[in-house]
PDB file of C-alpha atoms in Angstrom:
ATOM      1  CA  UNK V 798     119.137  82.298  99.537  1.00 91.00           C
ATOM      2  CA  UNK V 799     116.318  84.841  99.793  1.00 94.00           C
ATOM      3  CA  UNK V 800     115.843  87.325  96.954  1.00 96.00           C
ATOM      4  CA  UNK V 801     113.369  90.198  97.191  1.00 96.00           C
ATOM      5  CA  UNK V 802     112.677  91.998  93.919  1.00 96.00           C
ATOM      6  CA  UNK V 803     111.266  95.492  94.367  1.00 97.00           C
ATOM      7  CA  UNK V 804     109.342  97.017  91.509  1.00 96.00           C
ATOM      8  CA  UNK V 805     106.626  99.593  91.052  1.00 96.00           C
ATOM      9  CA  UNK V 806     105.915 103.123  89.930  1.00 96.00           C
ATOM     10  CA  UNK V 807     108.436 105.925  90.045  1.00 95.00           C
ATOM     11  CA  UNK V 808     107.801 108.027  93.137  1.00 95.00           C
ATOM     12  CA  UNK V 809     105.987 105.258  95.023  1.00 96.00           C
ATOM     13  CA  UNK V 810     108.734 104.700  97.619  1.00 95.00           C
ATOM     14  CA  UNK V 811     111.032 102.067  96.108  1.00 96.00           C
ATOM     15  CA  UNK V 812     114.142 103.887  97.374  1.00 94.00           C
ATOM     16  CA  UNK V 813     112.740 103.882 100.911  1.00 96.00           C
ATOM     17  CA  UNK V 814     112.016 100.150 100.668  1.00 96.00           C
ATOM     18  CA  UNK V 815     115.503  99.409  99.384  1.00 96.00           C
ATOM     19  CA  UNK V 816     117.069 101.426 102.217  1.00 96.00           C
ATOM     20  CA  UNK V 817     115.048  99.513 104.821  1.00 96.00           C
ATOM     21  CA  UNK V 818     116.209  96.223 103.334  1.00 96.00           C
ATOM     22  CA  UNK V 819     119.815  97.351 103.238  1.00 96.00           C
ATOM     23  CA  UNK V 820     119.596  98.383 106.893  1.00 95.00           C
ATOM     24  CA  UNK V 821     118.170  94.917 107.625  1.00 94.00           C
ATOM     25  CA  UNK V 822     121.211  93.166 106.189  1.00 94.00           C
ATOM     26  CA  UNK V 823     120.208  92.606 102.578  1.00 96.00           C
ATOM     27  CA  UNK V 824     122.751  93.086  99.790  1.00 97.00           C
ATOM     28  CA  UNK V 825     120.974  95.672  97.641  1.00 97.00           C
ATOM     29  CA  UNK V 826     121.195  96.431  93.926  1.00 96.00           C
ATOM     30  CA  UNK V 827     119.261  99.346  92.424  1.00 96.00           C
ATOM     31  CA  UNK V 828     118.055  99.694  88.830  1.00 94.00           C
ATOM     32  CA  UNK V 829     119.146  96.265  87.613  1.00 96.00           C
ATOM     33  CA  UNK V 830     118.195  95.279  84.040  1.00 95.00           C
ATOM     34  CA  UNK V 831     115.727  92.416  84.295  1.00 95.00           C
ATOM     35  CA  UNK V 832     117.766  90.107  82.058  1.00 95.00           C
ATOM     36  CA  UNK V 833     120.630  90.164  84.604  1.00 96.00           C
ATOM     37  CA  UNK V 834     118.584  89.118  87.648  1.00 96.00           C
ATOM     38  CA  UNK V 835     119.391  85.395  87.510  1.00 95.00           C
ATOM     39  CA  UNK V 836     123.071  85.998  86.841  1.00 95.00           C
ATOM     40  CA  UNK V 837     123.436  88.509  89.688  1.00 96.00           C
ATOM     41  CA  UNK V 838     121.492  86.362  92.170  1.00 96.00           C
ATOM     42  CA  UNK V 839     123.601  83.287  91.423  1.00 95.00           C
ATOM     43  CA  UNK V 840     126.793  85.323  91.758  1.00 96.00           C
ATOM     44  CA  UNK V 841     125.704  86.690  95.140  1.00 96.00           C
ATOM     45  CA  UNK V 842     124.763  83.187  96.314  1.00 95.00           C
ATOM     46  CA  UNK V 843     128.153  81.820  95.276  1.00 94.00           C
ATOM     47  CA  UNK V 844     129.778  84.761  97.097  1.00 94.00           C
ATOM     48  CA  UNK V 845     128.147  83.669 100.334  1.00 94.00           C
ATOM     49  CA  UNK V 846     125.271  86.145 100.574  1.00 95.00           C
ATOM     50  CA  UNK V 847     122.099  84.784 102.153  1.00 94.00           C
ATOM     51  CA  UNK V 848     119.771  87.720 101.445  1.00 95.00           C
ATOM     52  CA  UNK V 849     119.595  90.090  98.495  1.00 97.00           C
ATOM     53  CA  UNK V 850     117.212  92.823  97.351  1.00 97.00           C
ATOM     54  CA  UNK V 851     117.074  94.032  93.769  1.00 97.00           C
ATOM     55  CA  UNK V 852     115.151  96.963  92.304  1.00 97.00           C
ATOM     56  CA  UNK V 853     113.829  96.421  88.766  1.00 96.00           C
ATOM     57  CA  UNK V 854     111.372  98.864  87.217  1.00 94.00           C
ATOM     58  CA  UNK V 855     110.514 100.896  84.128  1.00 92.00           C
ATOM     59  CA  UNK V 856     114.028 102.313  83.933  1.00 91.00           C
ATOM     60  CA  UNK V 857     115.054  98.977  82.374  1.00 89.00           C
ATOM     61  CA  UNK V 858     111.990  98.859  80.126  1.00 89.00           C
ATOM     62  CA  UNK V 859     113.855  97.171  77.236  1.00 91.00           C
ATOM     63  CA  UNK V 860     114.234  93.942  79.248  1.00 93.00           C
ATOM     64  CA  UNK V 861     111.263  94.246  81.633  1.00 92.00           C
ATOM     65  CA  UNK V 862     109.268  91.596  79.788  1.00 92.00           C
ATOM     66  CA  UNK V 863     111.909  89.026  80.804  1.00 94.00           C
ATOM     67  CA  UNK V 864     111.328  89.437  84.547  1.00 95.00           C
ATOM     68  CA  UNK V 865     108.615  86.740  85.008  1.00 93.00           C
ATOM     69  CA  UNK V 866     110.862  84.146  83.382  1.00 94.00           C
ATOM     70  CA  UNK V 867     113.856  85.291  85.441  1.00 95.00           C
ATOM     71  CA  UNK V 868     111.822  84.870  88.648  1.00 94.00           C
ATOM     72  CA  UNK V 869     110.747  81.379  87.564  1.00 93.00           C
ATOM     73  CA  UNK V 870     114.370  80.442  86.799  1.00 94.00           C
ATOM     74  CA  UNK V 871     115.485  81.497  90.276  1.00 94.00           C
ATOM     75  CA  UNK V 872     112.713  79.473  91.910  1.00 91.00           C
ATOM     76  CA  UNK V 873     113.872  76.436  89.957  1.00 92.00           C
ATOM     77  CA  UNK V 874     117.280  77.070  91.515  1.00 89.00           C
ATOM     78  CA  UNK V 875     115.494  76.632  94.887  1.00 88.00           C
ATOM     79  CA  UNK V 876     115.855  80.284  95.826  1.00 92.00           C
ATOM     80  CA  UNK V 877     113.266  81.957  98.044  1.00 91.00           C
ATOM     81  CA  UNK V 878     112.062  84.686  95.678  1.00 92.00           C
ATOM     82  CA  UNK V 879     109.498  87.407  96.434  1.00 91.00           C
ATOM     83  CA  UNK V 880     108.223  90.250  94.284  1.00 93.00           C
ATOM     84  CA  UNK V 881     107.143  93.433  96.076  1.00 94.00           C
ATOM     85  CA  UNK V 882     105.298  96.046  94.010  1.00 96.00           C
ATOM     86  CA  UNK V 883     104.860  99.613  95.271  1.00 96.00           C
ATOM     87  CA  UNK V 884     102.181 101.783  93.703  1.00 96.00           C
ATOM     88  CA  UNK V 885     100.263 104.982  94.347  1.00 96.00           C
ATOM     89  CA  UNK V 886      97.418 106.952  92.830  1.00 95.00           C
ATOM     90  CA  UNK V 887      98.239 109.318  90.015  1.00 96.00           C
ATOM     91  CA  UNK V 888      97.413 112.511  91.921  1.00 95.00           C
ATOM     92  CA  UNK V 889      99.695 111.432  94.785  1.00 95.00           C
ATOM     93  CA  UNK V 890     102.543 110.732  92.367  1.00 96.00           C
ATOM     94  CA  UNK V 891     102.072 114.042  90.551  1.00 95.00           C
ATOM     95  CA  UNK V 892     102.240 115.856  93.888  1.00 94.00           C
ATOM     96  CA  UNK V 893     105.443 114.041  94.871  1.00 94.00           C
ATOM     97  CA  UNK V 894     107.160 114.815  91.580  1.00 93.00           C
ATOM     98  CA  UNK V 895     106.099 118.449  91.854  1.00 89.00           C
ATOM     99  CA  UNK V 896     107.438 118.736  95.404  1.00 88.00           C
ATOM    100  CA  UNK V 897     110.791 117.114  94.645  1.00 85.00           C
ATOM    101  CA  UNK V 898     111.101 118.565  91.122  1.00 85.00           C
ATOM    102  CA  UNK V 899     112.287 115.199  89.912  1.00 87.00           C
ATOM    103  CA  UNK V 900     111.926 114.108  86.317  1.00 89.00           C
ATOM    104  CA  UNK V 901     109.832 111.040  85.559  1.00 93.00           C
ATOM    105  CA  UNK V 902     111.927 108.271  83.946  1.00 91.00           C
ATOM    106  CA  UNK V 903     109.550 108.083  80.959  1.00 91.00           C
ATOM    107  CA  UNK V 904     109.243 111.849  80.474  1.00 89.00           C
ATOM    108  CA  UNK V 905     109.837 113.405  77.067  1.00 85.00           C
ATOM    109  CA  UNK V 906     108.878 116.558  75.217  1.00 81.00           C
ATOM    110  CA  UNK V 907     105.538 115.146  74.051  1.00 87.00           C
ATOM    111  CA  UNK V 908     103.911 113.627  77.169  1.00 89.00           C
ATOM    112  CA  UNK V 909     102.493 115.192  80.316  1.00 93.00           C
ATOM    113  CA  UNK V 910     103.410 113.796  83.732  1.00 93.00           C
ATOM    114  CA  UNK V 911     100.025 112.001  84.196  1.00 94.00           C
ATOM    115  CA  UNK V 912     100.464 110.459  80.726  1.00 94.00           C
ATOM    116  CA  UNK V 913     103.927 109.211  81.679  1.00 94.00           C
ATOM    117  CA  UNK V 914     102.541 107.680  84.872  1.00 95.00           C
ATOM    118  CA  UNK V 915      99.764 105.935  82.922  1.00 96.00           C
ATOM    119  CA  UNK V 916     102.294 104.571  80.418  1.00 94.00           C
ATOM    120  CA  UNK V 917     104.363 103.260  83.290  1.00 95.00           C
ATOM    121  CA  UNK V 918     101.307 101.529  84.823  1.00 95.00           C
ATOM    122  CA  UNK V 919     100.613  99.770  81.549  1.00 94.00           C
ATOM    123  CA  UNK V 920     104.264  98.805  81.134  1.00 93.00           C
ATOM    124  CA  UNK V 921     104.347  97.238  84.606  1.00 94.00           C
ATOM    125  CA  UNK V 922     100.923  95.599  84.348  1.00 90.00           C
ATOM    126  CA  UNK V 923     102.153  92.006  84.085  1.00 88.00           C
ATOM    127  CA  UNK V 924     104.537  92.425  87.018  1.00 89.00           C
ATOM    128  CA  UNK V 925     101.799  94.065  89.107  1.00 88.00           C
ATOM    129  CA  UNK V 926      99.630  90.957  88.884  1.00 83.00           C
ATOM    130  CA  UNK V 927     102.437  88.666  90.099  1.00 85.00           C
ATOM    131  CA  UNK V 928     103.436  90.683  93.160  1.00 89.00           C
ATOM    132  CA  UNK V 929     102.575  91.477  96.729  1.00 88.00           C
ATOM    133  CA  UNK V 930     101.376  95.069  96.435  1.00 91.00           C
ATOM    134  CA  UNK V 931     101.558  98.074  98.736  1.00 94.00           C
ATOM    135  CA  UNK V 932      99.584 101.234  97.983  1.00 94.00           C
ATOM    136  CA  UNK V 933     101.694 104.112  99.324  1.00 95.00           C
ATOM    137  CA  UNK V 934      99.320 106.927  98.281  1.00 94.00           C
ATOM    138  CA  UNK V 935      98.405 107.908 101.837  1.00 89.00           C
ATOM    139  CA  UNK V 936     101.447 106.530 103.680  1.00 90.00           C
ATOM    140  CA  UNK V 937     104.136 108.549 105.383  1.00 91.00           C
ATOM    141  CA  UNK V 938     107.735 107.457 104.894  1.00 92.00           C
ATOM    142  CA  UNK V 939     107.888 106.135 108.461  1.00 92.00           C
ATOM    143  CA  UNK V 940     104.709 104.072 107.987  1.00 92.00           C
ATOM    144  CA  UNK V 941     106.110 102.587 104.768  1.00 94.00           C
ATOM    145  CA  UNK V 942     109.304 101.629 106.575  1.00 94.00           C
ATOM    146  CA  UNK V 943     107.225  99.818 109.198  1.00 92.00           C
ATOM    147  CA  UNK V 944     105.202  97.986 106.541  1.00 91.00           C
ATOM    148  CA  UNK V 945     108.410  96.868 104.768  1.00 93.00           C
ATOM    149  CA  UNK V 946     109.833  95.544 108.036  1.00 92.00           C
ATOM    150  CA  UNK V 947     106.587  93.636 108.610  1.00 89.00           C
ATOM    151  CA  UNK V 948     106.870  92.197 105.089  1.00 87.00           C
ATOM    152  CA  UNK V 949     110.369  90.780 105.568  1.00 87.00           C
ATOM    153  CA  UNK V 950     109.504  89.308 108.985  1.00 84.00           C
ATOM    154  CA  UNK V 951     106.922  86.914 107.512  1.00 78.00           C
ATOM    155  CA  UNK V 952     107.366  83.193 106.957  1.00 76.00           C
ATOM    156  CA  UNK V 953     107.625  82.920 103.146  1.00 67.00           C
ATOM    157  CA  UNK V 954     106.447  79.302 103.161  1.00 68.00           C
ATOM    158  CA  UNK V 955     102.897  80.227 104.259  1.00 80.00           C
ATOM    159  CA  UNK V 956     100.152  82.353 102.763  1.00 86.00           C
ATOM    160  CA  UNK V 957      99.853  85.709 104.501  1.00 90.00           C
ATOM    161  CA  UNK V 958      96.318  86.967 105.098  1.00 94.00           C
ATOM    162  CA  UNK V 959      96.587  90.731 105.377  1.00 94.00           C
ATOM    163  CA  UNK V 960      93.698  92.680 106.911  1.00 97.00           C
ATOM    164  CA  UNK V 961      93.732  96.413 106.196  1.00 96.00           C
ATOM    165  CA  UNK V 962      91.400  99.135 107.486  1.00 97.00           C
ATOM    166  CA  UNK V 963      90.912 102.340 105.521  1.00 96.00           C
ATOM    167  CA  UNK V 964      88.711 105.420 105.094  1.00 96.00           C
ATOM    168  CA  UNK V 965      86.559 105.667 101.977  1.00 96.00           C
ATOM    169  CA  UNK V 966      86.932 109.466 102.130  1.00 93.00           C
ATOM    170  CA  UNK V 967      90.640 108.956 101.404  1.00 91.00           C
ATOM    171  CA  UNK V 968      89.912 106.505  98.547  1.00 89.00           C
ATOM    172  CA  UNK V 969      90.055 102.729  98.161  1.00 93.00           C
ATOM    173  CA  UNK V 970      93.474 101.035  98.584  1.00 93.00           C
ATOM    174  CA  UNK V 971      94.933  99.913  95.273  1.00 91.00           C
ATOM    175  CA  UNK V 972      96.351  96.750  96.835  1.00 89.00           C
ATOM    176  CA  UNK V 973      92.985  95.231  97.868  1.00 93.00           C
ATOM    177  CA  UNK V 974      92.117  91.669  96.793  1.00 93.00           C
ATOM    178  CA  UNK V 975      88.814  91.585  98.717  1.00 96.00           C
ATOM    179  CA  UNK V 976      87.010  94.725  99.829  1.00 97.00           C
ATOM    180  CA  UNK V 977      84.146  95.141 102.293  1.00 98.00           C
ATOM    181  CA  UNK V 978      82.168  98.292 103.123  1.00 98.00           C
ATOM    182  CA  UNK V 979      80.971  98.630 106.745  1.00 98.00           C
ATOM    183  CA  UNK V 980      79.681 102.221 106.496  1.00 97.00           C
ATOM    184  CA  UNK V 981      76.071 101.047 106.924  1.00 97.00           C
ATOM    185  CA  UNK V 982      76.751 100.169 110.567  1.00 98.00           C
ATOM    186  CA  UNK V 983      76.427 102.508 113.582  1.00 97.00           C
ATOM    187  CA  UNK V 984      79.270 105.020 113.624  1.00 97.00           C
ATOM    188  CA  UNK V 985      81.013 105.642 116.994  1.00 97.00           C
ATOM    189  CA  UNK V 986      82.212 108.964 115.581  1.00 96.00           C
ATOM    190  CA  UNK V 987      78.771 110.399 116.307  1.00 96.00           C
ATOM    191  CA  UNK V 988      78.943 109.367 119.958  1.00 96.00           C
ATOM    192  CA  UNK V 989      80.783 112.263 121.685  1.00 95.00           C
ATOM    193  CA  UNK V 990      82.307 110.017 124.342  1.00 96.00           C
ATOM    194  CA  UNK V 991      83.584 107.504 121.742  1.00 97.00           C
ATOM    195  CA  UNK V 992      84.843 109.902 119.080  1.00 96.00           C
ATOM    196  CA  UNK V 993      88.393 110.299 120.510  1.00 96.00           C
ATOM    197  CA  UNK V 994      88.924 106.527 120.613  1.00 97.00           C
ATOM    198  CA  UNK V 995      89.611 103.969 117.866  1.00 97.00           C
ATOM    199  CA  UNK V 996      88.363 100.491 117.078  1.00 98.00           C
ATOM    200  CA  UNK V 997      91.162  99.113 119.233  1.00 97.00           C
ATOM    201  CA  UNK V 998      89.799 100.676 122.420  1.00 97.00           C
ATOM    202  CA  UNK V 999      87.505  98.809 124.820  1.00 97.00           C
ATOM    203  CA  UNK V1000      84.792 101.481 124.815  1.00 97.00           C
ATOM    204  CA  UNK V1001      84.363 101.289 121.031  1.00 98.00           C
ATOM    205  CA  UNK V1002      84.631  97.489 121.039  1.00 98.00           C
ATOM    206  CA  UNK V1003      81.865  97.180 123.636  1.00 98.00           C
ATOM    207  CA  UNK V1004      79.661  99.621 121.707  1.00 98.00           C
ATOM    208  CA  UNK V1005      80.009  97.686 118.443  1.00 98.00           C
ATOM    209  CA  UNK V1006      79.886  94.235 120.053  1.00 98.00           C
ATOM    210  CA  UNK V1007      76.436  95.072 121.409  1.00 97.00           C
ATOM    211  CA  UNK V1008      74.958  95.718 117.956  1.00 98.00           C
ATOM    212  CA  UNK V1009      73.179  92.865 116.168  1.00 98.00           C
ATOM    213  CA  UNK V1010      73.949  94.141 112.659  1.00 98.00           C
ATOM    214  CA  UNK V1011      77.640  94.486 113.476  1.00 98.00           C
ATOM    215  CA  UNK V1012      77.779  90.843 114.499  1.00 98.00           C
ATOM    216  CA  UNK V1013      75.820  89.743 111.437  1.00 98.00           C
ATOM    217  CA  UNK V1014      78.208  91.660 109.177  1.00 98.00           C
ATOM    218  CA  UNK V1015      81.227  90.185 110.949  1.00 98.00           C
ATOM    219  CA  UNK V1016      79.891  86.645 110.589  1.00 98.00           C
ATOM    220  CA  UNK V1017      79.199  87.163 106.872  1.00 98.00           C
ATOM    221  CA  UNK V1018      82.707  88.544 106.157  1.00 98.00           C
ATOM    222  CA  UNK V1019      84.387  85.893 108.310  1.00 97.00           C
ATOM    223  CA  UNK V1020      82.468  83.117 106.588  1.00 97.00           C
ATOM    224  CA  UNK V1021      83.221  84.465 103.102  1.00 97.00           C
ATOM    225  CA  UNK V1022      86.968  84.744 103.733  1.00 97.00           C
ATOM    226  CA  UNK V1023      87.021  81.381 105.534  1.00 95.00           C
ATOM    227  CA  UNK V1024      85.249  79.634 102.644  1.00 95.00           C
ATOM    228  CA  UNK V1025      87.526  81.016  99.926  1.00 94.00           C
ATOM    229  CA  UNK V1026      90.871  81.003 101.745  1.00 92.00           C
ATOM    230  CA  UNK V1027      91.664  77.342 100.822  1.00 91.00           C
ATOM    231  CA  UNK V1028      91.132  78.206  97.160  1.00 90.00           C
ATOM    232  CA  UNK V1029      93.732  80.973  97.327  1.00 87.00           C
ATOM    233  CA  UNK V1030      96.139  78.653  99.143  1.00 85.00           C
ATOM    234  CA  UNK V1031      95.723  76.002  96.418  1.00 85.00           C
ATOM    235  CA  UNK V1032      96.436  78.703  93.841  1.00 81.00           C
ATOM    236  CA  UNK V1033      99.898  79.120  95.459  1.00 73.00           C
ATOM    237  CA  UNK V1034      99.162  82.687  96.478  1.00 79.00           C
ATOM    238  CA  UNK V1035     101.636  84.176  98.936  1.00 79.00           C
ATOM    239  CA  UNK V1036      99.454  87.123  99.968  1.00 85.00           C
ATOM    240  CA  UNK V1037      95.760  87.915 100.184  1.00 92.00           C
ATOM    241  CA  UNK V1038      94.745  91.444 101.184  1.00 94.00           C
ATOM    242  CA  UNK V1039      91.293  91.930 102.715  1.00 97.00           C
ATOM    243  CA  UNK V1040      90.410  95.631 102.987  1.00 97.00           C
ATOM    244  CA  UNK V1041      87.654  96.847 105.327  1.00 98.00           C
ATOM    245  CA  UNK V1042      86.468 100.411 104.815  1.00 98.00           C
ATOM    246  CA  UNK V1043      84.395 102.890 106.798  1.00 98.00           C
ATOM    247  CA  UNK V1044      84.005 106.660 106.582  1.00 97.00           C
ATOM    248  CA  UNK V1045      86.974 107.826 108.657  1.00 96.00           C
ATOM    249  CA  UNK V1046      89.005 104.641 108.959  1.00 97.00           C
ATOM    250  CA  UNK V1047      89.334 104.908 112.748  1.00 97.00           C
ATOM    251  CA  UNK V1048      86.437 103.050 114.372  1.00 98.00           C
ATOM    252  CA  UNK V1049      84.344 100.453 112.528  1.00 98.00           C
ATOM    253  CA  UNK V1050      86.934  99.313 109.983  1.00 98.00           C
ATOM    254  CA  UNK V1051      89.639  99.094 112.661  1.00 98.00           C
ATOM    255  CA  UNK V1052      87.297  97.082 114.901  1.00 98.00           C
ATOM    256  CA  UNK V1053      86.525  94.616 112.092  1.00 98.00           C
ATOM    257  CA  UNK V1054      90.179  94.200 111.098  1.00 98.00           C
ATOM    258  CA  UNK V1055      91.245  93.514 114.672  1.00 98.00           C
ATOM    259  CA  UNK V1056      88.399  91.063 115.238  1.00 98.00           C
ATOM    260  CA  UNK V1057      89.007  89.218 111.959  1.00 98.00           C
ATOM    261  CA  UNK V1058      92.735  89.038 112.655  1.00 97.00           C
ATOM    262  CA  UNK V1059      92.055  87.410 116.020  1.00 97.00           C
ATOM    263  CA  UNK V1060      89.787  84.826 114.418  1.00 97.00           C
ATOM    264  CA  UNK V1061      92.183  83.863 111.600  1.00 96.00           C
ATOM    265  CA  UNK V1062      95.371  83.856 113.681  1.00 94.00           C
ATOM    266  CA  UNK V1063      96.342  80.198 113.924  1.00 88.00           C
ATOM    267  CA  UNK V1064      94.578  79.284 110.687  1.00 88.00           C
ATOM    268  CA  UNK V1065      97.196  81.047 108.574  1.00 90.00           C
ATOM    269  CA  UNK V1066      99.788  83.791 108.827  1.00 91.00           C
ATOM    270  CA  UNK V1067      98.072  87.104 109.632  1.00 94.00           C
ATOM    271  CA  UNK V1068      99.260  90.690 109.192  1.00 93.00           C
ATOM    272  CA  UNK V1069      97.324  93.817 110.234  1.00 95.00           C
ATOM    273  CA  UNK V1070      97.490  97.314 108.763  1.00 94.00           C
ATOM    274  CA  UNK V1071      95.462 100.360 109.734  1.00 96.00           C
ATOM    275  CA  UNK V1072      96.069 102.860 106.962  1.00 93.00           C
ATOM    276  CA  UNK V1073      94.584 105.916 108.634  1.00 93.00           C
ATOM    277  CA  UNK V1074      96.017 105.132 112.068  1.00 92.00           C
ATOM    278  CA  UNK V1075      99.452 104.436 110.573  1.00 79.00           C
TER     279      UNK V1075
END
């Protein structure tokens, strides 16, 4: 039986993720106390369910500390268990709460909304470090749905090497494990004929392929990831996110992500995300 546990910050898109999973055939349970996870999963398995998704977050803060042990117990029962953590930057979350006029689950008469969000981050800190993370700060709802579908399509038995392009002007992704800055390289944005294209297009690819520094940078990043990938596999990591950033997130970073993905495909399971294009 496969069990996906969704956690993360209030307002980060957990409801969207749960809806996608339900539409994909998962039996979904929202706002489950952490101490009931093992019991519920075993019941669903005995009832004949093959896939389940459970949302556990700060709303069940009294039992949240029990979640790591509950996950370990399920794995000992030979269940295929995955923890997905959704997060976002504080200013993005404040904006979402203001737009929807929702109340934060930790709100009281003494704390501001940013203080509640910070308390929630600290409360979920241990879970955050155990999970596959998605930073939804700059994602539309449709892009998040696509990323969730990509997540559930992966082979859980293999490490997934996720390459993500992004724009530094829109901030660094929170879900990065390795981060590389390619802003020092020639920028196709300043070439009028190349500006409308992206790093996926032949004209931009040919322009960057012809540059010596671009190829040196690619070789250095490829070699670094290649050298350390076995270490992450030995550490039983399920996901490793390599983020490549440039100024606008449309040309150089996209080019590098696509080129790196081509190289590592076949060595391990590869997933590609282009934050600004998505």
